[in-house]
Short mmCIF file of C-alpha atoms and ligand atoms in Angstrom, two decimals:
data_model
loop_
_atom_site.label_atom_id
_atom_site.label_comp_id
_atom_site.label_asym_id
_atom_site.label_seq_id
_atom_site.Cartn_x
_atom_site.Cartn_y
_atom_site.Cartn_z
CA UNK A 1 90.99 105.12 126.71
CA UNK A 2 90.62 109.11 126.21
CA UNK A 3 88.21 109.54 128.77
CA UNK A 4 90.15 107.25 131.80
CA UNK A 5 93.75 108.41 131.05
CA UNK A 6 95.31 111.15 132.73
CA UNK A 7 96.48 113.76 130.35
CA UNK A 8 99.56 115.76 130.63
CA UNK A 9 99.49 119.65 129.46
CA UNK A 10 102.08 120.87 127.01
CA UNK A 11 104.03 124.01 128.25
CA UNK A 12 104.16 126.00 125.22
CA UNK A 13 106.99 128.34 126.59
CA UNK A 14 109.17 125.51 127.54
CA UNK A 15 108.16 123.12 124.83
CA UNK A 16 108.15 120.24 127.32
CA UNK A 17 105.58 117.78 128.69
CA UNK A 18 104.23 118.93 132.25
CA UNK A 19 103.55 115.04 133.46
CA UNK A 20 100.81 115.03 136.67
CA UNK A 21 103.64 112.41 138.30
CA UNK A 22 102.02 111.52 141.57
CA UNK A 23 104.77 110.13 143.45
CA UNK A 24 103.94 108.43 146.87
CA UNK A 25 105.32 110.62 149.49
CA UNK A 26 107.76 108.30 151.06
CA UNK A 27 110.41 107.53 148.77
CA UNK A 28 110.89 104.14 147.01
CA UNK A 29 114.10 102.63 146.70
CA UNK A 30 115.23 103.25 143.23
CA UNK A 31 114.76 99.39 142.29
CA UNK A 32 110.78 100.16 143.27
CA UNK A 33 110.71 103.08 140.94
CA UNK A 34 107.63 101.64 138.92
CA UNK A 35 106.73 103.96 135.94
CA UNK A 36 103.01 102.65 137.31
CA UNK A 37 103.61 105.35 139.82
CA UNK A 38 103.81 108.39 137.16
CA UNK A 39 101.01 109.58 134.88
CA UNK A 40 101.91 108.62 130.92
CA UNK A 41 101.21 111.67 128.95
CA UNK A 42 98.80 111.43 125.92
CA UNK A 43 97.79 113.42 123.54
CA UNK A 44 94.48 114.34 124.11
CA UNK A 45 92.32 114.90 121.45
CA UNK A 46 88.71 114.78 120.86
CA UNK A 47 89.20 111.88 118.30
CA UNK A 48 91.36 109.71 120.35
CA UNK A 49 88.78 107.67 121.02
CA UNK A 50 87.80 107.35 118.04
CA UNK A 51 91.04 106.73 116.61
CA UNK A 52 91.24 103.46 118.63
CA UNK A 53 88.11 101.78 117.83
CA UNK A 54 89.24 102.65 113.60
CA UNK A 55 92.53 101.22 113.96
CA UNK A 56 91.14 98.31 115.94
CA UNK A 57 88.28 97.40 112.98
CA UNK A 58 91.21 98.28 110.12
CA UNK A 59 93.38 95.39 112.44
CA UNK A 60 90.70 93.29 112.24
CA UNK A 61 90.86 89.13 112.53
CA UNK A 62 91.35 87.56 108.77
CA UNK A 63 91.04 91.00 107.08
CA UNK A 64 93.44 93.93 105.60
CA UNK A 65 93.27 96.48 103.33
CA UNK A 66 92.77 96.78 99.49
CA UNK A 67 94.70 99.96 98.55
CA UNK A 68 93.34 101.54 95.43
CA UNK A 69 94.66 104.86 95.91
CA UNK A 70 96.55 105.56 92.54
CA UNK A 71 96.71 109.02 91.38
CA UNK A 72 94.72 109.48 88.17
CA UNK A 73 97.98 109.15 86.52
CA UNK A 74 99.35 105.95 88.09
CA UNK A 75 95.59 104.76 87.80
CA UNK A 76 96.14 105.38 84.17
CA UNK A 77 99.27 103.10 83.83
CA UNK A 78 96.91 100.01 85.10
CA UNK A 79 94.58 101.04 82.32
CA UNK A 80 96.77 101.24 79.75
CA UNK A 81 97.81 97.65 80.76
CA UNK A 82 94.38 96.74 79.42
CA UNK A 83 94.15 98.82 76.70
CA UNK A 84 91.95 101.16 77.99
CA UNK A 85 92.48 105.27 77.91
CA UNK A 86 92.53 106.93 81.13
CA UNK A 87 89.72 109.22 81.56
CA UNK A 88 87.37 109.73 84.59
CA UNK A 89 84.41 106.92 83.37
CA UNK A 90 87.06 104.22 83.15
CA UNK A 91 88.41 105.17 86.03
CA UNK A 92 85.00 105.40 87.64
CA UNK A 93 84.29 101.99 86.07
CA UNK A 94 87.13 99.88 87.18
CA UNK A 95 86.73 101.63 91.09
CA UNK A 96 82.91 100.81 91.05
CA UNK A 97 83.93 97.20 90.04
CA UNK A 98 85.80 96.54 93.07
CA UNK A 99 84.09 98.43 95.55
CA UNK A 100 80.66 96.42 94.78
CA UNK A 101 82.27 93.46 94.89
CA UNK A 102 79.87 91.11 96.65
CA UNK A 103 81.37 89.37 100.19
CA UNK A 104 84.54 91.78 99.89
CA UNK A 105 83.54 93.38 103.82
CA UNK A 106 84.59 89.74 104.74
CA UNK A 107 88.29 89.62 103.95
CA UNK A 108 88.40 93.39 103.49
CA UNK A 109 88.60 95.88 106.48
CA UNK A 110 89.76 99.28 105.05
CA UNK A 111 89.97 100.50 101.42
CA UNK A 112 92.46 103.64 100.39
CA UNK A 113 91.18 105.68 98.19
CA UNK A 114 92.59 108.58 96.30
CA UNK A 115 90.19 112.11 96.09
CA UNK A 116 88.40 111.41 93.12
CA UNK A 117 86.90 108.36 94.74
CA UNK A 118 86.14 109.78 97.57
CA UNK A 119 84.10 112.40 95.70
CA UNK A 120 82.72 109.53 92.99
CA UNK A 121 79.34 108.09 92.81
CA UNK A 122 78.52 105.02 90.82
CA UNK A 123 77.10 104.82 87.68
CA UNK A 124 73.70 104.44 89.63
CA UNK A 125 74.23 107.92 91.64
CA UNK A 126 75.35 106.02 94.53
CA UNK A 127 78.54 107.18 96.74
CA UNK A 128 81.51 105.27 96.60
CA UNK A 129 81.79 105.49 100.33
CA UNK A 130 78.43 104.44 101.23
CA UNK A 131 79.25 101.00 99.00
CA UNK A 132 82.22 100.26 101.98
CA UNK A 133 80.45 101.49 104.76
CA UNK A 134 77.60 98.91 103.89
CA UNK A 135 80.11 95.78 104.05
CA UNK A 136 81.96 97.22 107.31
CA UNK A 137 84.65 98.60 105.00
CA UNK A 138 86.12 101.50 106.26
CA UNK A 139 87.12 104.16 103.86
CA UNK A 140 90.55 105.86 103.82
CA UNK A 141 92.20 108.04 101.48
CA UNK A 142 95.69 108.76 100.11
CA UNK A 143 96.52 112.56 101.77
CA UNK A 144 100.19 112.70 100.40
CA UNK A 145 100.67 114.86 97.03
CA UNK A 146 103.48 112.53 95.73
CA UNK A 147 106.89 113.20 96.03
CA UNK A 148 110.23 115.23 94.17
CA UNK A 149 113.94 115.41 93.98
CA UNK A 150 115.52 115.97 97.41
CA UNK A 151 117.86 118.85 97.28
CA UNK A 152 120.89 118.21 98.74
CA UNK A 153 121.00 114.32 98.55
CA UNK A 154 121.66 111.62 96.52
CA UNK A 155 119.24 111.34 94.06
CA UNK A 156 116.59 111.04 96.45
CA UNK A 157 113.47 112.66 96.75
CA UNK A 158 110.80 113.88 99.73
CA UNK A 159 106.79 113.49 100.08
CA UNK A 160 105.06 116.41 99.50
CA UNK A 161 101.79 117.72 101.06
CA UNK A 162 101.59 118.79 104.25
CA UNK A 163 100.74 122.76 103.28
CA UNK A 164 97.15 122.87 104.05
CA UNK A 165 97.17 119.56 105.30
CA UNK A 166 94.73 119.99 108.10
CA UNK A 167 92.25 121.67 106.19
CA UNK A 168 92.05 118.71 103.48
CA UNK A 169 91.99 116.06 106.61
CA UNK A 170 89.06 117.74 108.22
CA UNK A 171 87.41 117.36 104.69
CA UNK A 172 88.01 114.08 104.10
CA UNK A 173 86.73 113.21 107.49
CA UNK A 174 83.54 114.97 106.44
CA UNK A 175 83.36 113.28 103.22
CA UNK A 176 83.51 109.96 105.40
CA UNK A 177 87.56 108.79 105.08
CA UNK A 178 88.33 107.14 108.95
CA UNK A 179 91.82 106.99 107.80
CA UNK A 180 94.97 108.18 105.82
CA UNK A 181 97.88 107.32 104.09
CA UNK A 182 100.90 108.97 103.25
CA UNK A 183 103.73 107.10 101.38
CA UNK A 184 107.03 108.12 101.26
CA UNK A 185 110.19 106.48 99.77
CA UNK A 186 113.34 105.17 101.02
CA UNK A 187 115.82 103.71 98.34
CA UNK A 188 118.75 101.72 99.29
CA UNK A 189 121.14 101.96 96.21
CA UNK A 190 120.84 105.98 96.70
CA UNK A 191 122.48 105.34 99.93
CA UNK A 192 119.98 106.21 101.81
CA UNK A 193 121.38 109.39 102.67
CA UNK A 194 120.83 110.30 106.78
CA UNK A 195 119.25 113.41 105.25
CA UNK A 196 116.62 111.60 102.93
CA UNK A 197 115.70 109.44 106.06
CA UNK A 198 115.48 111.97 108.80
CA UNK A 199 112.87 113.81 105.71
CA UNK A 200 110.99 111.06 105.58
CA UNK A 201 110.66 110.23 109.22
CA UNK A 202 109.69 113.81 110.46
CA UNK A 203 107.11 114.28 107.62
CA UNK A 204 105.32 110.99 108.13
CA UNK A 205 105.42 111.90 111.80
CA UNK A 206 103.67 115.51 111.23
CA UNK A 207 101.56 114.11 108.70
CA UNK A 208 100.23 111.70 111.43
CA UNK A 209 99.98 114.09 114.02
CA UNK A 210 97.86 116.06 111.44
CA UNK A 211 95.69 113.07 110.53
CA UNK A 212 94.78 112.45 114.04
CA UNK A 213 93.46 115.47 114.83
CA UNK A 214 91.04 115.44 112.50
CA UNK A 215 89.92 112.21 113.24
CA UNK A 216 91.69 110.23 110.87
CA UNK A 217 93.83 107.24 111.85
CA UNK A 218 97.39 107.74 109.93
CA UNK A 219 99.17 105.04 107.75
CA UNK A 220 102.92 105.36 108.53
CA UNK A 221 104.51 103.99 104.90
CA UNK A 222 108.00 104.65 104.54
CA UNK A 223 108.82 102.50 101.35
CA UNK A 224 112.11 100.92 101.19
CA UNK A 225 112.28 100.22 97.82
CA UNK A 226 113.08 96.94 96.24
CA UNK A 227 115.23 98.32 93.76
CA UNK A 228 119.07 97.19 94.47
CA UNK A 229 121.53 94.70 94.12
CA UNK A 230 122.10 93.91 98.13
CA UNK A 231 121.44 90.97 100.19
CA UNK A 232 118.65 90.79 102.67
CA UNK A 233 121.05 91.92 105.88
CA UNK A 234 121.41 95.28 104.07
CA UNK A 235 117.70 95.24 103.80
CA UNK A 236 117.53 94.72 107.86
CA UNK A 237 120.16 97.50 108.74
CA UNK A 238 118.04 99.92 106.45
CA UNK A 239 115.27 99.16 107.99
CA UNK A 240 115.95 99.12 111.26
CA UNK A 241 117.27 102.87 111.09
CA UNK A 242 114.70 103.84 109.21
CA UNK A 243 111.94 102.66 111.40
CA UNK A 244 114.17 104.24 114.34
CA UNK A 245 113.91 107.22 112.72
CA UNK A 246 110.05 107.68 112.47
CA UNK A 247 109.57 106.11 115.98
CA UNK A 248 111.81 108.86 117.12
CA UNK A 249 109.54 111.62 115.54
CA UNK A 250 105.93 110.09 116.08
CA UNK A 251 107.36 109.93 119.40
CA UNK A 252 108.28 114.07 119.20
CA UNK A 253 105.18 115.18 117.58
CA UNK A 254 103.08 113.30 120.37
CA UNK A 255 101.21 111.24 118.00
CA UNK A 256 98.93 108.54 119.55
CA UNK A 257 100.33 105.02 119.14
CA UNK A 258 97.41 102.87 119.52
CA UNK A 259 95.70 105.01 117.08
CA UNK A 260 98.26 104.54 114.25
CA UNK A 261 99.44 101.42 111.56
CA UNK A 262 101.66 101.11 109.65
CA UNK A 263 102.80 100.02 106.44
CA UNK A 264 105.65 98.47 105.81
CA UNK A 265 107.68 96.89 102.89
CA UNK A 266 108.62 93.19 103.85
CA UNK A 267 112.52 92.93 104.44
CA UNK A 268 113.73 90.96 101.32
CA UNK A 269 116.93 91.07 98.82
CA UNK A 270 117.00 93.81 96.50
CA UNK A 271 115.01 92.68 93.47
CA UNK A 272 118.57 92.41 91.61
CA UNK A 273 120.11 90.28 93.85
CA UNK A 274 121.70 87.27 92.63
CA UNK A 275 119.33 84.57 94.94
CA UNK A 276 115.70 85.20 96.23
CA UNK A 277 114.63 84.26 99.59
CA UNK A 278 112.60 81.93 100.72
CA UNK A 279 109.02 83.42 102.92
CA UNK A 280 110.26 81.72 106.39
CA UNK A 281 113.38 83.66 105.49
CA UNK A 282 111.86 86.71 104.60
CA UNK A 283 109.00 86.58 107.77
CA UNK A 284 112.20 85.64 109.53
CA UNK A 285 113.58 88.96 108.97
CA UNK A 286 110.81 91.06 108.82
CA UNK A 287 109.76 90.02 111.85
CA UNK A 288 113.21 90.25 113.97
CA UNK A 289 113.10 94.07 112.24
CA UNK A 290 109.21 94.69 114.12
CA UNK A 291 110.02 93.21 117.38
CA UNK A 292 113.19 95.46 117.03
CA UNK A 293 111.71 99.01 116.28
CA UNK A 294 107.63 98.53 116.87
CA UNK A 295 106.05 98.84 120.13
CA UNK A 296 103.21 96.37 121.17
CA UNK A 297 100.61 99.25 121.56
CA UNK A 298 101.04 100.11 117.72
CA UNK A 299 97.66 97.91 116.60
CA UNK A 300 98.09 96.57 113.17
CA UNK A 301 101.32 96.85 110.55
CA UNK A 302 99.15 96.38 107.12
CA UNK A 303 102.44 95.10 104.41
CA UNK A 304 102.82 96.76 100.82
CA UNK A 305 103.25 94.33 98.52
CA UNK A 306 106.03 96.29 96.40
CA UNK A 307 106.32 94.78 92.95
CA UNK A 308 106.05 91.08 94.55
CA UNK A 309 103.96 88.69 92.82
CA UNK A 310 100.69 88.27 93.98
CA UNK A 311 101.10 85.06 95.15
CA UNK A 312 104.71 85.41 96.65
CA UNK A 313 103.08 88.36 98.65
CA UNK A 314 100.39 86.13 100.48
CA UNK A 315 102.88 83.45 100.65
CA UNK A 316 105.08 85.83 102.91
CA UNK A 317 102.13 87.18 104.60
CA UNK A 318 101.40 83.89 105.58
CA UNK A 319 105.07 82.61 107.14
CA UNK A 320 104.54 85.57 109.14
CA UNK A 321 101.49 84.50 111.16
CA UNK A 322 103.03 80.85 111.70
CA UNK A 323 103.21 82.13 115.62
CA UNK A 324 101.28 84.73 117.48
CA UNK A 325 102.77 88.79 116.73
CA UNK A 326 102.18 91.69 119.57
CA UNK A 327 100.86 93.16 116.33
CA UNK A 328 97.66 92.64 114.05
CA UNK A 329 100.06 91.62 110.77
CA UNK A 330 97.75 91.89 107.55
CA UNK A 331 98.00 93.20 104.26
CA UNK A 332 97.49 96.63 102.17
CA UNK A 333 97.98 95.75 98.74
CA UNK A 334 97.51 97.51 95.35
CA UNK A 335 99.38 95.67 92.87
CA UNK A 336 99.13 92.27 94.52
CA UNK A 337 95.29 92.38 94.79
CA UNK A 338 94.30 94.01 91.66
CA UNK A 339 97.04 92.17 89.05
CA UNK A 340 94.32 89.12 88.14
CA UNK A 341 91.23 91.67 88.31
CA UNK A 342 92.69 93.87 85.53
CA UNK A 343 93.82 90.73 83.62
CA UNK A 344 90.26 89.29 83.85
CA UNK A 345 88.11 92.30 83.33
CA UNK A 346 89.94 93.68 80.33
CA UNK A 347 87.32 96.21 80.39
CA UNK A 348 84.36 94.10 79.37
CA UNK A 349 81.03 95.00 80.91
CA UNK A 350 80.42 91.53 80.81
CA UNK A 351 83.61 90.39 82.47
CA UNK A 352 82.56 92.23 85.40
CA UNK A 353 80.95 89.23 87.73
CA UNK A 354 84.21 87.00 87.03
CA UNK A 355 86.50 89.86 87.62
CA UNK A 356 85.15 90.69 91.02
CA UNK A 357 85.38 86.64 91.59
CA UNK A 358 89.10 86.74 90.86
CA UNK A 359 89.41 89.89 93.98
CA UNK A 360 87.57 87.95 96.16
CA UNK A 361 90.03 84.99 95.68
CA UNK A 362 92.65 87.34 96.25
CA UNK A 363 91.29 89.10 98.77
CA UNK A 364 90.58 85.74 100.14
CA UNK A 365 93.53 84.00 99.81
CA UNK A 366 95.59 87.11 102.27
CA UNK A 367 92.59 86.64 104.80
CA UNK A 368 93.66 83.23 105.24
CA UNK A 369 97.42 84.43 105.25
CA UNK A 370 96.49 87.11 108.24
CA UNK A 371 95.48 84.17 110.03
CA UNK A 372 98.44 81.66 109.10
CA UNK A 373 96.22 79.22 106.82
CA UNK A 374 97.18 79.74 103.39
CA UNK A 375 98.28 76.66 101.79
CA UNK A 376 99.16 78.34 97.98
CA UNK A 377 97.39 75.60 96.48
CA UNK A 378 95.08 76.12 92.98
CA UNK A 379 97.14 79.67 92.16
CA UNK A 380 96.83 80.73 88.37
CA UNK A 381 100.11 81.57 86.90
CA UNK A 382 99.22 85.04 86.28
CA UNK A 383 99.16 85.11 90.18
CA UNK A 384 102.72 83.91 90.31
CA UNK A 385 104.29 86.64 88.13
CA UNK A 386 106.11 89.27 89.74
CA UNK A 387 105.46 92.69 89.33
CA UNK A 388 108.46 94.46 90.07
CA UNK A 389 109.14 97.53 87.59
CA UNK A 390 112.54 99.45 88.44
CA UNK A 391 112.00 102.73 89.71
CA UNK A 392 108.21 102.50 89.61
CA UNK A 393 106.32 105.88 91.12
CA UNK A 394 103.12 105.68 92.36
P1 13P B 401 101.64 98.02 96.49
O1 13P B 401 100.99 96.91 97.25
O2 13P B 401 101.31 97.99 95.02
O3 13P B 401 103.10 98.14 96.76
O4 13P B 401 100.94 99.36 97.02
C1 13P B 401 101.53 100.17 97.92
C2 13P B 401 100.72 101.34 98.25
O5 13P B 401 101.21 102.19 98.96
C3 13P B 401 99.34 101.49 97.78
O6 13P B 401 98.60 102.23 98.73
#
């Protein structure tokens, strides 16, 4: 794609794109005035390429991403759940058990990881990394540095990290991460405040203008938080502007569509509403909200599961690929693919094997959502319980 389109040169001075628009010289009537004629402008980078051919392997047929990017400190929550302290050999542990899990490259396309992985051998001196790269797993890492009160608006708050930015990105890429992800949160019964939005939208959109010119391929996660009382319309119109919003600015900072995904929350009632929605409703929604705001070149939109159950999440997933998207529509789940793991491995070396079993059933079941064939049969009913905590930070 790099090397056949034609690209346009930005006029620093003028801060506007020069476009090479090679307009026959007789002049069409207005009705024949077929953008075909005019030169799209593109960002050209040396990655671009690149870019594509990562996005297109993370978008993968039958396969999404397992997102085990916690900060050591969120990481320790899900080892307290178990009883276990949170220092770097448990941690090390419970990452080495699901990146060696055995089959995982076949429902699993991309794995987030946060720095410490990326930097972490196994216990048998062998890189983290190289254990993805070996089952066509492509390794990505978490980029954001977590976020704080928003001055100025309603109890929100704003993503951090984009001082030094580049310099980390060019790491990582070193280190062997193909992508990023920044997550950034949007909560409804705080408004959301124009100002909190507009924040979130511009830094995601410099943040993936960043990533992409280092060579990594940027998840766009602006999480609208399930926390709230309102119904699922409120959900839409929220939505809808935010999504406007970072469109707008990925559009300003001339970041590369096809080389982006994105991460969405699903559009559902606030976790306090007074009924629950049903998955046809919910892919109903969520997909009226994508067609709305999501251009066809965007590749893949890879769904946070949010505090969902992990069954309720691959049951949605699944409505959702009942009919053919413009989009790769997949999965990028932390809680919802790692719930029954914990729960099984309880930090036993010799729970291990059946632990790694109960990800690949996981990991298995939201393959066969991505392609429309889940049938929610045989679930455990630790599967079924939901896992929404109010105001939970990553
Ligand atoms: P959940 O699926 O737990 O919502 O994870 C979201 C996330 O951003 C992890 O990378």
């Amino acid at each position: 794609m790099a090397s056949s389109a034609t690209f346009a040169k930005l006029d620093a001075a003028s801060s506007t794109w020069i476009g090479h628009q090679s307009f026959s010289s007789r002049p069409l009537p207005s009705s024949r005035l077929a953008p075909s004629r005019v030169s799209l402008p593109i960002r050209a980078g040396q990655y671009t390429d690149e870019l594509l051919k990562t996005a297109k392997t993370i978008a993968s047929p039958g396969r999404g991403i397992l997102a085990i990017d916690e900060s050591n400190a969120t990481c320790g929550k899900r080892l307290d759940s178990i009883g276990l302290d949170n220092t770097e050999t448990n941690r090390q542990a419970y990452r080495q058990l699901l990146l060696t899990t055995p089959g995982l490259g076949q429902y699993i396309s991309g794995s987030i990881l946060f720095e410490e992985t990326l930097y972490q051998t196994t216990t048998d001196g062998k890189k983290m990394v190289d254990c993805l790269v070996e089952q066509n797993i492509v390794p990505g890492i978490k980029v954001d540095k977590g976020l704080v009160p928003l001055p100025g608006s309603n109890n929100e708050s704003w993503c951090q990290g984009l001082d030094g930015l580049a310099s980390r990105t060019s790491e990582y890429y070193k280190q062997g991460a193909r992508f990023a992800k920044w997550r950034t949160v949007v909560s409804i019964p705080c408004g959301p405040s124009a100002l909190a939005v507009k924040e979130a939208a511009w830094g995601l959109a410099r943040y993936a203008a960043i990533s992409q010119d280092s060579g990594l391929v940027p998840i766009v996660e602006p999480e609208i938080l399930l926390d709230g009382d309102h119904g699922i319309e409120r959900t839409l119109e929220v939505a809808e502007k935010v999504w406007s919003e970072v469109f707008f600015y990925l559009a300003e900072n001339n970041v590369v569509f096809e080389g982006i995904l994105l991460k969405p929350s699903m559009v559902t009632p606030g976790a306090e509403h007074k009924e629950r929605a049903s998955p046809e409703t919910i892919a109903k929604y969520t997909l009226t909200m994508l067609r709305r705001r999501v251009p066809p070149a965007v590749p893949g939109i890879m769904f946070l599961s949010g505090g969902q159950s992990e069954v309720e999440a691959t049951l949605n997933l699944n409505a959702m690929n009942q009919s053919p998207n413009p989009w790769h529509v997949s999965f990028s789940y932390a809680r919802a693919l790692q719930n029954s793991v914990l729960k099984t491995w309880k930090g036993q070396p010799e729970n291990v094997e059946a632990a790694q079993k109960a990800l690949l059933v996981r990991a298995k079941a939201n393959s066969l959502a991505q392609l429309g064939k889940y049938t929610g049969e045989d679930e455990s009913d630790e599967a079924k319980k939901g896992m929404f905590v109010k105001g939970y930070t990553y």
